[in-house]
PDB file of C-alpha atoms and ligand atoms in Angstrom:
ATOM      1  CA  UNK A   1      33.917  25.396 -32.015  1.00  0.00           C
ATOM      2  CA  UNK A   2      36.853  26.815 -29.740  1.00  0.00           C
ATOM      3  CA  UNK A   3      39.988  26.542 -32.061  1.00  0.00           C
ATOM      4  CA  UNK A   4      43.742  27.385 -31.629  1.00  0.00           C
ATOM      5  CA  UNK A   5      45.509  27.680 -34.736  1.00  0.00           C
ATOM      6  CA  UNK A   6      49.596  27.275 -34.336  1.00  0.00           C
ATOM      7  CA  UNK A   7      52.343  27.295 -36.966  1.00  0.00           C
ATOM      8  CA  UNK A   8      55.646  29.897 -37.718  1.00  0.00           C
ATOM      9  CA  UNK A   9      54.844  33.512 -39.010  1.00  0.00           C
ATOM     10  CA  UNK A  10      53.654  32.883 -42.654  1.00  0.00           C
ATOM     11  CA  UNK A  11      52.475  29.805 -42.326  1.00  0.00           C
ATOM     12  CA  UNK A  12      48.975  30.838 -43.323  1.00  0.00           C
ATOM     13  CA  UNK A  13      47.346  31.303 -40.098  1.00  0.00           C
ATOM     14  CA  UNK A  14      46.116  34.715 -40.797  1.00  0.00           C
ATOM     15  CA  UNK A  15      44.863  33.464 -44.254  1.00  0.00           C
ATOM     16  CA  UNK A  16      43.096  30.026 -42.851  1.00  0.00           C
ATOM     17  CA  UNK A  17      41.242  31.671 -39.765  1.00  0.00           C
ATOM     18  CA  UNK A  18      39.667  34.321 -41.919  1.00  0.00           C
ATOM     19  CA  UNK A  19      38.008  31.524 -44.111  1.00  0.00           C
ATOM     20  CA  UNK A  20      37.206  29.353 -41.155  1.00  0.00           C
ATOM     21  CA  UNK A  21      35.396  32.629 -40.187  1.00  0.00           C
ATOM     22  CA  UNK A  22      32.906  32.982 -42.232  1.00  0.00           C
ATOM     23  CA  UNK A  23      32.580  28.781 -42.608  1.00  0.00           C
ATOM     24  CA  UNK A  24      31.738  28.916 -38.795  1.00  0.00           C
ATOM     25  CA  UNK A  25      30.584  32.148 -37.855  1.00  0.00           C
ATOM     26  CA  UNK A  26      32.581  32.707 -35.151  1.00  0.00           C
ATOM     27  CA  UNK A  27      35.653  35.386 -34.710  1.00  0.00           C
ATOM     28  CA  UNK A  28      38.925  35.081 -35.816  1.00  0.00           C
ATOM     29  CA  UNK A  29      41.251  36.307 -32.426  1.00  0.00           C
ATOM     30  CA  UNK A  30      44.292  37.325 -33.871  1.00  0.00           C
ATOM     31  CA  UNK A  31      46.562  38.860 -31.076  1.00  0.00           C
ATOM     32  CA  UNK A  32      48.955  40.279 -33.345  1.00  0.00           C
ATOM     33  CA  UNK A  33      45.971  42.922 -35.427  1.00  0.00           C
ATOM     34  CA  UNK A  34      44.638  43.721 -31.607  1.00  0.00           C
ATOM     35  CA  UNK A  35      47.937  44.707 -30.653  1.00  0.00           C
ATOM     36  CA  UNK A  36      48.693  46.888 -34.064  1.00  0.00           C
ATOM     37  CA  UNK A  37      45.109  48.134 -33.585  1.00  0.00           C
ATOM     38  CA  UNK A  38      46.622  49.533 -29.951  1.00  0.00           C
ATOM     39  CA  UNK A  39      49.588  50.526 -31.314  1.00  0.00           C
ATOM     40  CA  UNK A  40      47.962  52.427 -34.022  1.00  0.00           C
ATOM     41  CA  UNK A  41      45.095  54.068 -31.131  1.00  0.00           C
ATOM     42  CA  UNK A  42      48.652  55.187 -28.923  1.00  0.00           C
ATOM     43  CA  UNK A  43      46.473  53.745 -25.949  1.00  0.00           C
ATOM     44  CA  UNK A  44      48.578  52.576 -22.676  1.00  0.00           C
ATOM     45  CA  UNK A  45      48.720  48.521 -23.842  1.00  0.00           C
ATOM     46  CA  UNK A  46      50.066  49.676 -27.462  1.00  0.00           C
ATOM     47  CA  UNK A  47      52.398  51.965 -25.797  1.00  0.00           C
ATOM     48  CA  UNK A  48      53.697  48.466 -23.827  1.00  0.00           C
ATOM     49  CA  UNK A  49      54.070  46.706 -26.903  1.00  0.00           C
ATOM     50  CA  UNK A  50      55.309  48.591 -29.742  1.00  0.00           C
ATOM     51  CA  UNK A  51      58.956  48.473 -29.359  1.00  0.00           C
ATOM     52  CA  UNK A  52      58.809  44.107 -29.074  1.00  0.00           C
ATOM     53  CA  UNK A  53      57.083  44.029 -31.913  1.00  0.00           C
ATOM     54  CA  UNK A  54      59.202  46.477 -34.234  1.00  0.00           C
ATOM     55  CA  UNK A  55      61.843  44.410 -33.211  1.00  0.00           C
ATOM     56  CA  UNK A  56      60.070  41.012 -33.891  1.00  0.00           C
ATOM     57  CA  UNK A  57      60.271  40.008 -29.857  1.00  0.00           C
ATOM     58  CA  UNK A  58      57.080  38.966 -27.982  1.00  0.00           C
ATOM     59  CA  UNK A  59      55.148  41.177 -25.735  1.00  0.00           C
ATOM     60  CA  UNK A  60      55.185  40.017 -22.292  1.00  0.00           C
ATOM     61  CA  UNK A  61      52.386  37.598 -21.061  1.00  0.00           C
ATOM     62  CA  UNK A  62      50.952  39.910 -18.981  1.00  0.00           C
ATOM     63  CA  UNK A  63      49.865  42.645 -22.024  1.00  0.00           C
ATOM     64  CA  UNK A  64      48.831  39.315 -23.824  1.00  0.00           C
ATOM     65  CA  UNK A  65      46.558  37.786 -21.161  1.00  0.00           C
ATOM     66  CA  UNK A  66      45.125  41.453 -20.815  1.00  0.00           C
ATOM     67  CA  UNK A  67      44.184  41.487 -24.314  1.00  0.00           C
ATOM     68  CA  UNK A  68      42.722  38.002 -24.541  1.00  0.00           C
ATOM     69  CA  UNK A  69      41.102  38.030 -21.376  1.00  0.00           C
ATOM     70  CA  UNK A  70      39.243  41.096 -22.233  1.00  0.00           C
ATOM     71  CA  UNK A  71      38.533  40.059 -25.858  1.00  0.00           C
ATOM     72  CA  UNK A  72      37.201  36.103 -24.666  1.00  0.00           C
ATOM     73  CA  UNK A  73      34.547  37.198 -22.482  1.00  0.00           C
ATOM     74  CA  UNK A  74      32.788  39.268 -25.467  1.00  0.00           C
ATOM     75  CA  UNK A  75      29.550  38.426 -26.497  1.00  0.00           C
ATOM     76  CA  UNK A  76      30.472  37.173 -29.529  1.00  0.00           C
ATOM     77  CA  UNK A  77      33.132  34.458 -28.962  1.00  0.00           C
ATOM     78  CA  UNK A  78      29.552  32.445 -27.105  1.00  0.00           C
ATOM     79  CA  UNK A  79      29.374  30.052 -29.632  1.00  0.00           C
ATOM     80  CA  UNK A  80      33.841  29.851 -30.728  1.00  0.00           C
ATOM     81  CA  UNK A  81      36.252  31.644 -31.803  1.00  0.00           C
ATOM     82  CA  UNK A  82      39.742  30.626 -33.618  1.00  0.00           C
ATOM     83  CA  UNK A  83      42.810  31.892 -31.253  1.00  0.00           C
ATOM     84  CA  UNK A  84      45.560  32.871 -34.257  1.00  0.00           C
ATOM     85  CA  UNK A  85      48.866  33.958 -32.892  1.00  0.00           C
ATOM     86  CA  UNK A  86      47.996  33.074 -29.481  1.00  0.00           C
ATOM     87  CA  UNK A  87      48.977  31.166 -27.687  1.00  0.00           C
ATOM     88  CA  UNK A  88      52.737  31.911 -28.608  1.00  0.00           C
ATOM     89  CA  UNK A  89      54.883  30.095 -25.503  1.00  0.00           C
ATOM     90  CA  UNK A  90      54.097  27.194 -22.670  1.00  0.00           C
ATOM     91  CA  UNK A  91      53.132  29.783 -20.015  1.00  0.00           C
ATOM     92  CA  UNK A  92      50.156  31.511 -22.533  1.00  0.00           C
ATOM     93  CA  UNK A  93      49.018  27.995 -23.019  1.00  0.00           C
ATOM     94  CA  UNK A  94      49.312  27.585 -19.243  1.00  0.00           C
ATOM     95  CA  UNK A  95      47.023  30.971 -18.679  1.00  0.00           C
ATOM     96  CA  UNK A  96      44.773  29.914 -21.665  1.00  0.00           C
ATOM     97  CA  UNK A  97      43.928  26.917 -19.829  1.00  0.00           C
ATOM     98  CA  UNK A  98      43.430  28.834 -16.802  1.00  0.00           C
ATOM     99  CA  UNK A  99      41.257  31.519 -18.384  1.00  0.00           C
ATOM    100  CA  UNK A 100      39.173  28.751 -20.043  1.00  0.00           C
ATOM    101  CA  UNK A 101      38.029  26.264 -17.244  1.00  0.00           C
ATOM    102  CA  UNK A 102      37.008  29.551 -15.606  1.00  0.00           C
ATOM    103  CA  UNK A 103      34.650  30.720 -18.380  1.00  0.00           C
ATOM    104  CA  UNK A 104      33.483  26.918 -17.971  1.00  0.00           C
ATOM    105  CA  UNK A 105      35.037  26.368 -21.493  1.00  0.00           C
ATOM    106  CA  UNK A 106      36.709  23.578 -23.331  1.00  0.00           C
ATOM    107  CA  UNK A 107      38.713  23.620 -27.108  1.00  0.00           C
ATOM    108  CA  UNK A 108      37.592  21.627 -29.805  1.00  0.00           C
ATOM    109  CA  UNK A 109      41.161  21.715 -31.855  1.00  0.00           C
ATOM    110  CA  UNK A 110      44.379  22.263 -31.695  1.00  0.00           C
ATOM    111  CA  UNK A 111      45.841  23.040 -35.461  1.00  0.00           C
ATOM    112  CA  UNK A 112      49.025  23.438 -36.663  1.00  0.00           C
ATOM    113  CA  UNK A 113      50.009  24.695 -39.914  1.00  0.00           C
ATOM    114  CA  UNK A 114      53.278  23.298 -41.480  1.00  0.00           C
ATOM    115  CA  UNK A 115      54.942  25.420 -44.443  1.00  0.00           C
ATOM    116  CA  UNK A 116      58.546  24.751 -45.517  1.00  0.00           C
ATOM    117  CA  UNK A 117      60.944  27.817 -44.469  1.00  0.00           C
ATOM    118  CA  UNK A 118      61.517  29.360 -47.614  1.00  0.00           C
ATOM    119  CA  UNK A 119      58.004  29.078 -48.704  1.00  0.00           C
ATOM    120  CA  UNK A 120      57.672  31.000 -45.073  1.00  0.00           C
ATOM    121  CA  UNK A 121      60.202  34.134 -45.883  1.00  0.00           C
ATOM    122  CA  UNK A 122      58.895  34.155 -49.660  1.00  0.00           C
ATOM    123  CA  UNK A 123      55.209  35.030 -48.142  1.00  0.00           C
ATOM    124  CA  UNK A 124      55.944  37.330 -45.580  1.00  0.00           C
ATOM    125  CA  UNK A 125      58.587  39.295 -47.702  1.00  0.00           C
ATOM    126  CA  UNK A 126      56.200  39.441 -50.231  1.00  0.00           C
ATOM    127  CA  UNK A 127      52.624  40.289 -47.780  1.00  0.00           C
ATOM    128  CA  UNK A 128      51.380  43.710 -47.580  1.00  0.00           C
ATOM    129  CA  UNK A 129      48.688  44.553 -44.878  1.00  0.00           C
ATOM    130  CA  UNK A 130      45.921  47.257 -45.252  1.00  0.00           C
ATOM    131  CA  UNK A 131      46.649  50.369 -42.805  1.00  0.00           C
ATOM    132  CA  UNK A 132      43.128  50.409 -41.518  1.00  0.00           C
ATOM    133  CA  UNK A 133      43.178  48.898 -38.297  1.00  0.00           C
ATOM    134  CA  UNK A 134      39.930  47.422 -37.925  1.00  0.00           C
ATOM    135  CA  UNK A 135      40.223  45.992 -41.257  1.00  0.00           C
ATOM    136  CA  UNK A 136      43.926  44.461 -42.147  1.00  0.00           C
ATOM    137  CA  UNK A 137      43.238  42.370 -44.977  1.00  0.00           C
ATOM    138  CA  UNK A 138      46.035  40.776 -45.945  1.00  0.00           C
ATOM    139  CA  UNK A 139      47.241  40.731 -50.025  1.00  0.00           C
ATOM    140  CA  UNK A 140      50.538  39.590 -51.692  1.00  0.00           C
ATOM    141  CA  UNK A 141      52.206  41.609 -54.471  1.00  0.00           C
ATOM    142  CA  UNK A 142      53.047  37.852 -56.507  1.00  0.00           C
ATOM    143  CA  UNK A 143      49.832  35.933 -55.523  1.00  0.00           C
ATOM    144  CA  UNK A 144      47.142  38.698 -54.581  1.00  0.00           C
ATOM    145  CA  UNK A 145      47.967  41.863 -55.588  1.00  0.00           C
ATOM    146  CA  UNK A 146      44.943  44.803 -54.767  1.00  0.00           C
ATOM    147  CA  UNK A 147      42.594  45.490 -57.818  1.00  0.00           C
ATOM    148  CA  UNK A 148      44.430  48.844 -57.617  1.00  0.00           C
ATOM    149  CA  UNK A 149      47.710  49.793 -56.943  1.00  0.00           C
ATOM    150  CA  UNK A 150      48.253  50.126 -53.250  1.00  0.00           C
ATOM    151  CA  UNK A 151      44.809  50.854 -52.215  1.00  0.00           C
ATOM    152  CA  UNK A 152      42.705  48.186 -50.249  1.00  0.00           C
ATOM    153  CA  UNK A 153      40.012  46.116 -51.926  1.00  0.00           C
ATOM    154  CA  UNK A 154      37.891  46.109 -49.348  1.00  0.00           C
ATOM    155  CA  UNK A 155      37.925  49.665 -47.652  1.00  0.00           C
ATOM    156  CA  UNK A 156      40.046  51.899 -49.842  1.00  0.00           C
ATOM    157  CA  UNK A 157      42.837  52.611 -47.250  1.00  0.00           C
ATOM    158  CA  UNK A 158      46.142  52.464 -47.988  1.00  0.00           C
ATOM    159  CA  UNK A 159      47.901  48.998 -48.410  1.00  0.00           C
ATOM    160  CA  UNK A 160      51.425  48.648 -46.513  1.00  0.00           C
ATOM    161  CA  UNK A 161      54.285  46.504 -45.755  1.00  0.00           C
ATOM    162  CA  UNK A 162      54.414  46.071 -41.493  1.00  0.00           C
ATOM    163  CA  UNK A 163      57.341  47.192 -39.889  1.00  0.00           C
ATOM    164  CA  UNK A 164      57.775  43.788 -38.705  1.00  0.00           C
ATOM    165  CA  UNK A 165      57.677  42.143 -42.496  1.00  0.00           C
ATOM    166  CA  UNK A 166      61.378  43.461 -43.168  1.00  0.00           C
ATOM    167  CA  UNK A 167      63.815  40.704 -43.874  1.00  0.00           C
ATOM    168  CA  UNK A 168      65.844  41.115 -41.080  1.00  0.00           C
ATOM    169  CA  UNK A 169      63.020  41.523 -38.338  1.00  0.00           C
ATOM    170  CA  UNK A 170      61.609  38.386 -40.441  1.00  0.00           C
ATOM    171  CA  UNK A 171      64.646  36.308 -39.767  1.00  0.00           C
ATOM    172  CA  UNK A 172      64.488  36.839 -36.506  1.00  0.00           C
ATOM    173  CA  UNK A 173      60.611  36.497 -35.965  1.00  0.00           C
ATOM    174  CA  UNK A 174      61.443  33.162 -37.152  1.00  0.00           C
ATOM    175  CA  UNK A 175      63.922  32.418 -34.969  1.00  0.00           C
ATOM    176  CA  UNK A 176      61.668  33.372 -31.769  1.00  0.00           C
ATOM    177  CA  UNK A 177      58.879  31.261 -33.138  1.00  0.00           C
ATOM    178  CA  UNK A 178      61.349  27.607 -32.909  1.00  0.00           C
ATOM    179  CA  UNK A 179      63.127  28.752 -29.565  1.00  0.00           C
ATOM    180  CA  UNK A 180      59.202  29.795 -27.560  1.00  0.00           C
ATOM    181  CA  UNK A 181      56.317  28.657 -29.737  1.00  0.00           C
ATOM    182  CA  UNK A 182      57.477  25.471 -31.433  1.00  0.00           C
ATOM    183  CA  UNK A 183      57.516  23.806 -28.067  1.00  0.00           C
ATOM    184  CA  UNK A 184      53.559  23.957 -28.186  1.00  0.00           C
ATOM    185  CA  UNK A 185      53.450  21.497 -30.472  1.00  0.00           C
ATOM    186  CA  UNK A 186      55.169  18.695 -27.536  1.00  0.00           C
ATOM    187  CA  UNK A 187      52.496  21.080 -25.323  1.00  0.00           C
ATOM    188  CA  UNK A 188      49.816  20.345 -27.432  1.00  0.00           C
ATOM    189  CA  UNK A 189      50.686  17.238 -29.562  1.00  0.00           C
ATOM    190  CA  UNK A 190      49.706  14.780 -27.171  1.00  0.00           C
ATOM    191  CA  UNK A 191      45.640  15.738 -26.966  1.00  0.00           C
ATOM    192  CA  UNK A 192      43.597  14.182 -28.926  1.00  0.00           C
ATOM    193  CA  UNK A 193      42.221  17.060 -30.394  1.00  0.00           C
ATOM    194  CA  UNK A 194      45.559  18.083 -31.996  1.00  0.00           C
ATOM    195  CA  UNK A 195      46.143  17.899 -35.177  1.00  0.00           C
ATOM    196  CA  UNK A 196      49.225  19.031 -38.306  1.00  0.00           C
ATOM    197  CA  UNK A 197      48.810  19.776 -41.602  1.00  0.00           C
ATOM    198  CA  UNK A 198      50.924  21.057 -44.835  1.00  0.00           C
ATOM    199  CA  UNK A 199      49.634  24.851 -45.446  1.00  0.00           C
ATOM    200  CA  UNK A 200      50.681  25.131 -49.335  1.00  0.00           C
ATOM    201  CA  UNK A 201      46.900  25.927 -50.756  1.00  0.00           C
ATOM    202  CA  UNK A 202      44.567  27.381 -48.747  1.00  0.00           C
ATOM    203  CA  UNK A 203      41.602  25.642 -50.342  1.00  0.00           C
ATOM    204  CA  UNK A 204      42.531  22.598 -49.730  1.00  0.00           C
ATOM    205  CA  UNK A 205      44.464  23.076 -46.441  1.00  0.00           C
ATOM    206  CA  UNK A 206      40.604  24.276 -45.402  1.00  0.00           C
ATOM    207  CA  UNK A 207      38.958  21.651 -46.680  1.00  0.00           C
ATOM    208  CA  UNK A 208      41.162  19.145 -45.052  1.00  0.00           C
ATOM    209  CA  UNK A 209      40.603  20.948 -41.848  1.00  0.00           C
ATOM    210  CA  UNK A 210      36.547  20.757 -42.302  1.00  0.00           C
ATOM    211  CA  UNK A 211      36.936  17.087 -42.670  1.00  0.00           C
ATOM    212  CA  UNK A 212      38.827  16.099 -39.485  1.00  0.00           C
ATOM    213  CA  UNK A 213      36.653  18.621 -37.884  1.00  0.00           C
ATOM    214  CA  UNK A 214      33.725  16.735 -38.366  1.00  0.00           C
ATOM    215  CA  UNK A 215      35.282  13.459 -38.373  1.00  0.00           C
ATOM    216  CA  UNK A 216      36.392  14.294 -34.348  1.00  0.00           C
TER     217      UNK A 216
HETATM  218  P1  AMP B   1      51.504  38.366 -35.709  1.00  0.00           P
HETATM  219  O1  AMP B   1      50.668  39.297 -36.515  1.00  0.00           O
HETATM  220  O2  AMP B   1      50.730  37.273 -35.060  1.00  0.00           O
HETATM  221  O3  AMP B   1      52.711  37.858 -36.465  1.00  0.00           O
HETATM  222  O4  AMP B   1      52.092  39.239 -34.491  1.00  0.00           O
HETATM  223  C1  AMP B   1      52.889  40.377 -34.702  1.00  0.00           C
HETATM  224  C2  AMP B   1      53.708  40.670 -33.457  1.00  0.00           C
HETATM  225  O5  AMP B   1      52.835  40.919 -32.354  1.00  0.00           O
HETATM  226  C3  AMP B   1      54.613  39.547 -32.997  1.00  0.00           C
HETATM  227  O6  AMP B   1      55.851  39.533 -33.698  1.00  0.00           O
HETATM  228  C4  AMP B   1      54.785  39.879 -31.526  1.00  0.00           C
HETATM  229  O7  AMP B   1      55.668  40.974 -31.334  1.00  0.00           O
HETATM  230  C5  AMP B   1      53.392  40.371 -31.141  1.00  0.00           C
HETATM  231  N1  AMP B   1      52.511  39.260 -30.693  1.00  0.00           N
HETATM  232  C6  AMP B   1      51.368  38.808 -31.302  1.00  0.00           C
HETATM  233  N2  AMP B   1      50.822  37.800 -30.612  1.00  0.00           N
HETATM  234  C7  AMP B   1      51.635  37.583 -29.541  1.00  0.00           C
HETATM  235  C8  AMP B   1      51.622  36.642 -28.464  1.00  0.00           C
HETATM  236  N3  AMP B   1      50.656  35.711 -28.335  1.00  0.00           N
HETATM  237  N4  AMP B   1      52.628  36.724 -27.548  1.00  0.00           N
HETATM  238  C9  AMP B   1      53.593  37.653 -27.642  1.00  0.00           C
HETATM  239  N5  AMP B   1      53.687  38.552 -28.634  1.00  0.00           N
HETATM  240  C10 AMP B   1      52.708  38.534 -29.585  1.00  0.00           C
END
């Protein structure tokens, strides 16, 4: 299963891959924690990127394509993976489909997640992220707070608010995603393995998922 999931910055992309995850086995590819794990490891790609992303821009394709390319043609993305956060414009999708036909692979689905706007600024206002880089679980100080205070459930590292998850930086995250990445849905739309759906619960936003899945 080869998925791309789409939608604006709090749509629930982060929050559906890592359920799709474990219902699949295969990886969750999320471009934005492999660039936060370089920027956090000071190594020459994170250097590249960290000043787009503190402001909310997009890294250039190039840093992208490095990251994907190199993280694809693991052993592990064999039998899938689910692509969140990427691709993010026309020319990733362009590359994608480059990179993919020579790895002799095809996608199953094409996903996007639909969330009104303020439903989007509410959740990303109100996410905090674990610090750990290899292990960013995602909580929400209305709807999942940590067991305790500021601490991560899962590894015990401290839980933050990203740089990027101010409201300003927010507002204009969102105003990147309609001007470069909602054309992917006219990119994308017309293929039969597209598909949109409302992203309010995650349960059932999954379950709905599980059933076209197997329906196409
Ligand atoms: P995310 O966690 O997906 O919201 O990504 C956080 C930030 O990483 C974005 O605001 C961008 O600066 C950068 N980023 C992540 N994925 C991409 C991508 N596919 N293309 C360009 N920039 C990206």
């Amino acid at each position: 299963m080869r998925i791309i999931m789409l939608g604006a910055p709090g749509a629930g992309k982060g929050t559906i891959s890592t359920i799709l995850e474990k219902e699949f086995a295969i990886p969750q590819i999320s471009t934005g924690d492999i660039l936060r794990g370089e920027v956090k490891a000071g190594s020459p790609i994170g250097k590249k990127a960290e000043e787009y992303m503190k402001a909310g821009g997009l890294v250039p394709d190039e840093v992208i394509m490095e990251c994907v390319r190199a993280r694809l043609t693991r052993d592990d993305c064999r039998n899938g993976f689910i692509l969140d956060g990427f691709p993010r414009t026309n020319s990733q999708a362009e590359s994608l489909k480059a990179l993919l036909a020579d790895m002799g692979m095809a996608l199953s689905a094409v996903i996007n997640l639909e969330a009104p706007e303020e439903l989007l600024l509410r959740r990303l206002t109100s996410r905090r992220t674990c610090s750990n880089s290899s292990c960013q679980a995602i909580y929400n100080i209305h709807t999942k707070p940590a067991k305790k205070d500021g601490i991560c459930d899962l590894c015990g590292s401290p839980i933050i608010q990203r740089d990027d998850e101010t409201e300003e930086v927010i507002k204009k995250r969102l105003d990147i995603y309609r001007e470069n990445t909602l054309p992917l849905l006219e990119y994308y739309g017309k293929e039969p393995i597209f598909f949109s759906i409302p992203c309010i619960e995650a349960v059932e936003t999954v379950d709905e998922i599980k059933r076209k899945l197997q329906k196409g």
